Coordinates of C-alpha atoms in Angstrom, one line a residue:
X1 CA -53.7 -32.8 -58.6
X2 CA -52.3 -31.8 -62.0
X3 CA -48.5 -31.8 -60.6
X4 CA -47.2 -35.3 -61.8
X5 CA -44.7 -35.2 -59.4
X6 CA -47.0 -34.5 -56.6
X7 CA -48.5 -37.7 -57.9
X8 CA -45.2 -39.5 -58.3
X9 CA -44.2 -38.7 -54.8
X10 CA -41.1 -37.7 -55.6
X11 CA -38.9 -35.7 -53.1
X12 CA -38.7 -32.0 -53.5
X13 CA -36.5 -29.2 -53.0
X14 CA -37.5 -26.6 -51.0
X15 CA -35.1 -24.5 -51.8
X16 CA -36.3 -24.2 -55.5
X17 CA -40.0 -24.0 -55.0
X18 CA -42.1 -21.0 -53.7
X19 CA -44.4 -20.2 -51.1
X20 CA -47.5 -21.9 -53.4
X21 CA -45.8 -25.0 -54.4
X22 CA -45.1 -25.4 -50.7
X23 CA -49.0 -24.8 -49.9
X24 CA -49.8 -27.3 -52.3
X25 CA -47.1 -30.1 -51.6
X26 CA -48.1 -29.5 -47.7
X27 CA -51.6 -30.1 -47.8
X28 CA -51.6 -33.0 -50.2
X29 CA -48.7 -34.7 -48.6
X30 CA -49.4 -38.2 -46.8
X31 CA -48.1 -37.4 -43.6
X32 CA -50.3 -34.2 -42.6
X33 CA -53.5 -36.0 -44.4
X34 CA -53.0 -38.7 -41.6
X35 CA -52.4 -35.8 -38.9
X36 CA -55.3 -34.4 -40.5
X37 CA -57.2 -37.4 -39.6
X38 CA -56.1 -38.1 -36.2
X39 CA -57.1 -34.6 -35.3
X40 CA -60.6 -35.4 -36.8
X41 CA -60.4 -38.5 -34.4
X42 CA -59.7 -37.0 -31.4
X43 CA -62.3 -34.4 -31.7
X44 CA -64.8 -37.4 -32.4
X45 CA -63.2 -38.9 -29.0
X46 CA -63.5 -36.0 -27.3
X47 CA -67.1 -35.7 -28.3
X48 CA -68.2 -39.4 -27.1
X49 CA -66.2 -39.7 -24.1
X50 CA -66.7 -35.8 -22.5
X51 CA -67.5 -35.4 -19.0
X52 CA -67.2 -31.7 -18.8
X53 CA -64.9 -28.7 -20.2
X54 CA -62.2 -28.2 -17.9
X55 CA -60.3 -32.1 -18.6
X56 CA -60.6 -30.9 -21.7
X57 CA -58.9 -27.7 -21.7
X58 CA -56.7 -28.4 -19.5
X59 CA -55.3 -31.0 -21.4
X60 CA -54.8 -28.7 -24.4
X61 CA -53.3 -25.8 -22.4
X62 CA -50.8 -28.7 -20.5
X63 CA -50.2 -30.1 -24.5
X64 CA -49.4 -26.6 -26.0
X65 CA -47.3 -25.4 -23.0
X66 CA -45.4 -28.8 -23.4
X67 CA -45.1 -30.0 -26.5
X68 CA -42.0 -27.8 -27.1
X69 CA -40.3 -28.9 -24.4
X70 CA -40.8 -32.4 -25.3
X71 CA -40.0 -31.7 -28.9
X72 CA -36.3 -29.7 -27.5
X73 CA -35.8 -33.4 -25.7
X74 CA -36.4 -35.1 -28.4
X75 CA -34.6 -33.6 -31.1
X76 CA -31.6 -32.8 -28.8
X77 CA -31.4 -35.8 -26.7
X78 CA -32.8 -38.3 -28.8
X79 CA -32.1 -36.8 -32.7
X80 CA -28.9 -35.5 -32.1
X81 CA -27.1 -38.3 -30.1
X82 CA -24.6 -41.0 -31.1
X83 CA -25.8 -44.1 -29.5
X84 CA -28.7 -44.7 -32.2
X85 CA -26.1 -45.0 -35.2
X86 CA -23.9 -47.0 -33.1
X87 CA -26.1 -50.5 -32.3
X88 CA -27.7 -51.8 -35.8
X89 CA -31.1 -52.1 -34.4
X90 CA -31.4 -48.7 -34.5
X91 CA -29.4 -47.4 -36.9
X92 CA -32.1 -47.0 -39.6
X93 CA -34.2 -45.0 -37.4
X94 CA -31.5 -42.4 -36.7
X95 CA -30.9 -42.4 -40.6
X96 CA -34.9 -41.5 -40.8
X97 CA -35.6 -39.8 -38.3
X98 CA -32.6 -37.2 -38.1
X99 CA -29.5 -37.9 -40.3
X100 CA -30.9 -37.9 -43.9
X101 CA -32.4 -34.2 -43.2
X102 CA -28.9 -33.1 -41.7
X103 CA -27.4 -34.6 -44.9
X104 CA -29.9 -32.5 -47.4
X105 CA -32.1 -30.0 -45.1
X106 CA -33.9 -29.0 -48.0
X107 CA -35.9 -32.8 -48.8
X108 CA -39.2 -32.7 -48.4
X109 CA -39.8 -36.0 -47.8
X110 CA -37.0 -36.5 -45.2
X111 CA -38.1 -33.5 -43.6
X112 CA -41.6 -34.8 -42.4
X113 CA -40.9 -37.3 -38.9
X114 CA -42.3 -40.9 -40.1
X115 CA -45.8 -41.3 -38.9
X116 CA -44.5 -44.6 -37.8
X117 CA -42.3 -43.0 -35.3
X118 CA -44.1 -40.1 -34.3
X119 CA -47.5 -41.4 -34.0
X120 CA -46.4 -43.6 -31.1
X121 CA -44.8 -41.4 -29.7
X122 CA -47.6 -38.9 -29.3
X123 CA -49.9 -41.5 -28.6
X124 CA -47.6 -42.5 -25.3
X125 CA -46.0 -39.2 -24.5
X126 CA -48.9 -36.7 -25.5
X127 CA -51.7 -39.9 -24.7
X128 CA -50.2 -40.5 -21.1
X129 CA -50.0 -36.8 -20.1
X130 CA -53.1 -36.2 -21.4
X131 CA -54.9 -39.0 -19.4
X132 CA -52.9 -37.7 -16.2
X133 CA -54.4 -34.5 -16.3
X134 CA -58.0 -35.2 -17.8
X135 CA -58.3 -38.8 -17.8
X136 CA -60.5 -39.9 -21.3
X137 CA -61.7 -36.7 -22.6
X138 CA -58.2 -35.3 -21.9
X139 CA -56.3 -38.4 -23.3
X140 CA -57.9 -37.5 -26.6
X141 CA -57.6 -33.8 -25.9
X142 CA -54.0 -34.4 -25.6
X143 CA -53.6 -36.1 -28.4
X144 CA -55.5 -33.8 -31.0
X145 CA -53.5 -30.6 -29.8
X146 CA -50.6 -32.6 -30.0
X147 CA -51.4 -33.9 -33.8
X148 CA -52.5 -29.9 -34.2
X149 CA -48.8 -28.7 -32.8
X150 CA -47.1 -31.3 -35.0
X151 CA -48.7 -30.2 -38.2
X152 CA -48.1 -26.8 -37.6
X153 CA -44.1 -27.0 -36.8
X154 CA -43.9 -28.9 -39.6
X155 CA -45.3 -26.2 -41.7
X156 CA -42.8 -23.6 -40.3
X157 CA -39.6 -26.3 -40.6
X158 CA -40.9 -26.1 -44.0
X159 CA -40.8 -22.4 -44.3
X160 CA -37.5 -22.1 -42.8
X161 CA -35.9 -24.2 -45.7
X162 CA -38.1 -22.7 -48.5
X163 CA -36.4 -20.7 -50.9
X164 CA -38.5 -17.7 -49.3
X165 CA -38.2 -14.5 -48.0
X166 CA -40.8 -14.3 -45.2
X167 CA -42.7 -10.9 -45.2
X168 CA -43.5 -11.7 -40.8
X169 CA -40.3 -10.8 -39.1
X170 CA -41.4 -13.2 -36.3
X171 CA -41.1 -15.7 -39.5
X172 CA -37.8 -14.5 -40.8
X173 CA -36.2 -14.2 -37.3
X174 CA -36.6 -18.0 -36.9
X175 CA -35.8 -19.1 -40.3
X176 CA -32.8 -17.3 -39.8
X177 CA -31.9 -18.8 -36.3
X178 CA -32.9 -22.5 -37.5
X179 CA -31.1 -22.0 -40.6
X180 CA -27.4 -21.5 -38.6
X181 CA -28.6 -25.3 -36.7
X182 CA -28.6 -26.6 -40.5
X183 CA -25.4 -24.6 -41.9
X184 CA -23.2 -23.5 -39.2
X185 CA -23.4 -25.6 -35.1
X186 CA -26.4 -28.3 -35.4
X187 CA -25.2 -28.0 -31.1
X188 CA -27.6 -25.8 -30.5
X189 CA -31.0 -23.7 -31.9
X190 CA -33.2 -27.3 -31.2
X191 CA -36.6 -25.7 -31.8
X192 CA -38.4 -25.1 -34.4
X193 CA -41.4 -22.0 -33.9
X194 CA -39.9 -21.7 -29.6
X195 CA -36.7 -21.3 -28.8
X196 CA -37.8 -20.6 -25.5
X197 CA -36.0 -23.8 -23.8
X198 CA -33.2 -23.1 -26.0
X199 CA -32.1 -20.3 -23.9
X200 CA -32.8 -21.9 -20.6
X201 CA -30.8 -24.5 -21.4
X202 CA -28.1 -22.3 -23.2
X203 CA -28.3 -23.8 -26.2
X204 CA -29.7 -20.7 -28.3
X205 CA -27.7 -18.5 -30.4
X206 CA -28.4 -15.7 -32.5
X207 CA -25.9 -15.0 -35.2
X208 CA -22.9 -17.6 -36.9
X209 CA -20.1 -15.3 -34.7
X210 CA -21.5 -16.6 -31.7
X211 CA -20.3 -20.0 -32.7
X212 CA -17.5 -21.5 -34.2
X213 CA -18.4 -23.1 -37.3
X214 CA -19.1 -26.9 -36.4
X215 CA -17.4 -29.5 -38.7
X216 CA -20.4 -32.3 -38.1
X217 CA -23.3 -29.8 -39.2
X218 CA -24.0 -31.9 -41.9
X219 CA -23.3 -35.6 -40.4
X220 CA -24.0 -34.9 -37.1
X221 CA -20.7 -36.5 -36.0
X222 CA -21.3 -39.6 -38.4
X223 CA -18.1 -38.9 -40.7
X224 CA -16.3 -41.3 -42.4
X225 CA -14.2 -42.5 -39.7
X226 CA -17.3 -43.5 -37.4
X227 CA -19.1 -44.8 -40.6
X228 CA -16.4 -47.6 -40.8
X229 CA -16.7 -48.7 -37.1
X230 CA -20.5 -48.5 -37.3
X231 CA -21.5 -49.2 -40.8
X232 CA -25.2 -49.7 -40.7
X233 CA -26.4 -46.1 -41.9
X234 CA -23.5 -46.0 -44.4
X235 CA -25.1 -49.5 -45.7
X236 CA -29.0 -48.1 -45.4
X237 CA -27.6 -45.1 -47.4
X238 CA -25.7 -46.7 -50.1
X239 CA -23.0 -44.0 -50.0
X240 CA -20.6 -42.6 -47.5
X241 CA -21.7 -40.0 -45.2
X242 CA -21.7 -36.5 -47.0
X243 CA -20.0 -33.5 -45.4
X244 CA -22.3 -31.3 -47.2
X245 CA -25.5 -31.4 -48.8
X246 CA -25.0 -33.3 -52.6
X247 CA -24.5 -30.3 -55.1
X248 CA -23.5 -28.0 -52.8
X249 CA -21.3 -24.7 -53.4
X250 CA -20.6 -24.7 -49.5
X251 CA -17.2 -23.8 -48.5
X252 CA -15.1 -24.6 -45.0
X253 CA -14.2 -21.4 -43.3
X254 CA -10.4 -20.6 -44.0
X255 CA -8.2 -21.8 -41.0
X256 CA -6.1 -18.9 -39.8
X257 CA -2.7 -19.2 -40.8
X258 CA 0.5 -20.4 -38.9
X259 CA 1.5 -16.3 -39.1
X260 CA -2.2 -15.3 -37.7
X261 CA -1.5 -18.3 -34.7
X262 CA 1.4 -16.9 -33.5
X263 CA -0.1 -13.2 -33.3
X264 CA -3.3 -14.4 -32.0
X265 CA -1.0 -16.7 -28.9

């Protein structure tokens, strides 16, 4: 631990760090030493409360055939919605959960879920299903492969906002389609590592000319006008809602002109 700032905790930006700063920062990071933990916790649960192999695998193949569909409902039904910023009781937990990472993708510390919000939420989601299937063993089950999945999208969000050139084209090919979520329609591309349930649902899209470029990428719909009928976030923030990351060179597409309407009706 000879990086001061690793120490300091200070956010970083993965666009200006490399792949073995990110290895570094990653592994010593609060958040995945917890997950670490709870994985080491569910394997001890497993041990003591086992009855037999097939709760047990059954509740990791149900966990790692789920979890992305539950993490596509989450982020697009629960990250990506209006009604959070909108009542001031959970206004703060939008701002953490999804709108500070919109604001500047490339925060490492804003990128990570809080374990305060995720941790419940595997422990009822992942937890519940688990028991369902397996009962004990497989709650615990459940919850490891959950913790497991968790750590391991979180590694690959990372990747996809490192300033990186992935040598796997499996890598590049979804750091490239995650990528036009963060900078060009955040109304679609809702996985991270799957985009599986992004084309069943019709929400996947390959290239920026698929798509119109979206005005709310960046605020998600929580623009200045919304921010003075529902000012909690702004308040939590201390700052107006940005339209683009803070020291950005981004540019809005050029509007056709009048002339090019007229041709184009």
């Amino acid at each position: 631990m000879r990086n001061k700032d690793l120490r300091s905790g200070r956010s970083y930006d993965l666009g200006k760090m490399n792949l073995k700063e990110l290895w570094v920062a990653y592994l010593t990071h609060g958040t995945i030493l917890l997950y670490f933990s709870l994985i080491v916790a569910s394997i001890v649960g497993v041990y003591y409360t086992f009855t037999g192999w097939l709760p047990v695998i059954g509740a990791i193949i149900m966990m790692i055939l789920g979890f992305p569909l539950i993490w596509y409902i989450i982020h697009r039904w629960i990250m990506h919605v209006s009604i959070l910023y909108r009542i001031k009781w959970t206004a703060s937990l939008w701002k953490r959960i999804h709108f500070d990472h919109h604001q500047d993708p490339h925060l490492l510390n804003v990128l990570f879920g809080s374990p305060l919000n995720t941790i419940p939420t595997i422990l009822i989601v992942a937890g519940g299903l688990g028991y369902l299937v397996g009962g004990v063993p497989g709650f615990f089950a459940s919850i490891g492969t959950a913790v497991y999945m968790a750590s391991f999208y979180e590694f690959f969000h990372c990747i996809q906002h490192l300033g990186y050139k992935p040598k796997s084209k499996y890598v590049l090919h979804i750091k490239q389609v995650h990528v036009l979520h963060h900078f060009h329609d955040e109304k679609g591309n809702y996985g991270i590592t799957n985009y599986f349930w992004d084309k069943v649902f019709g929400t996947y899209y390959e290239e920026a000319k698929m798509r119109d470029r979206s005005p709310t990428v960046f605020n998600m719909g929580y623009d200045l006008k919304e921010a003075e009928r529902y000012p909690w976030v702004m308040l939590k923030t201390g700052s107006p809602p940005r339209d683009r990351p803070a020291g950005s060179n981004f540019r809005e597409q050029k509007k056709p002109s009048s002339e090019q309407d007229k041709q184009a009706a």
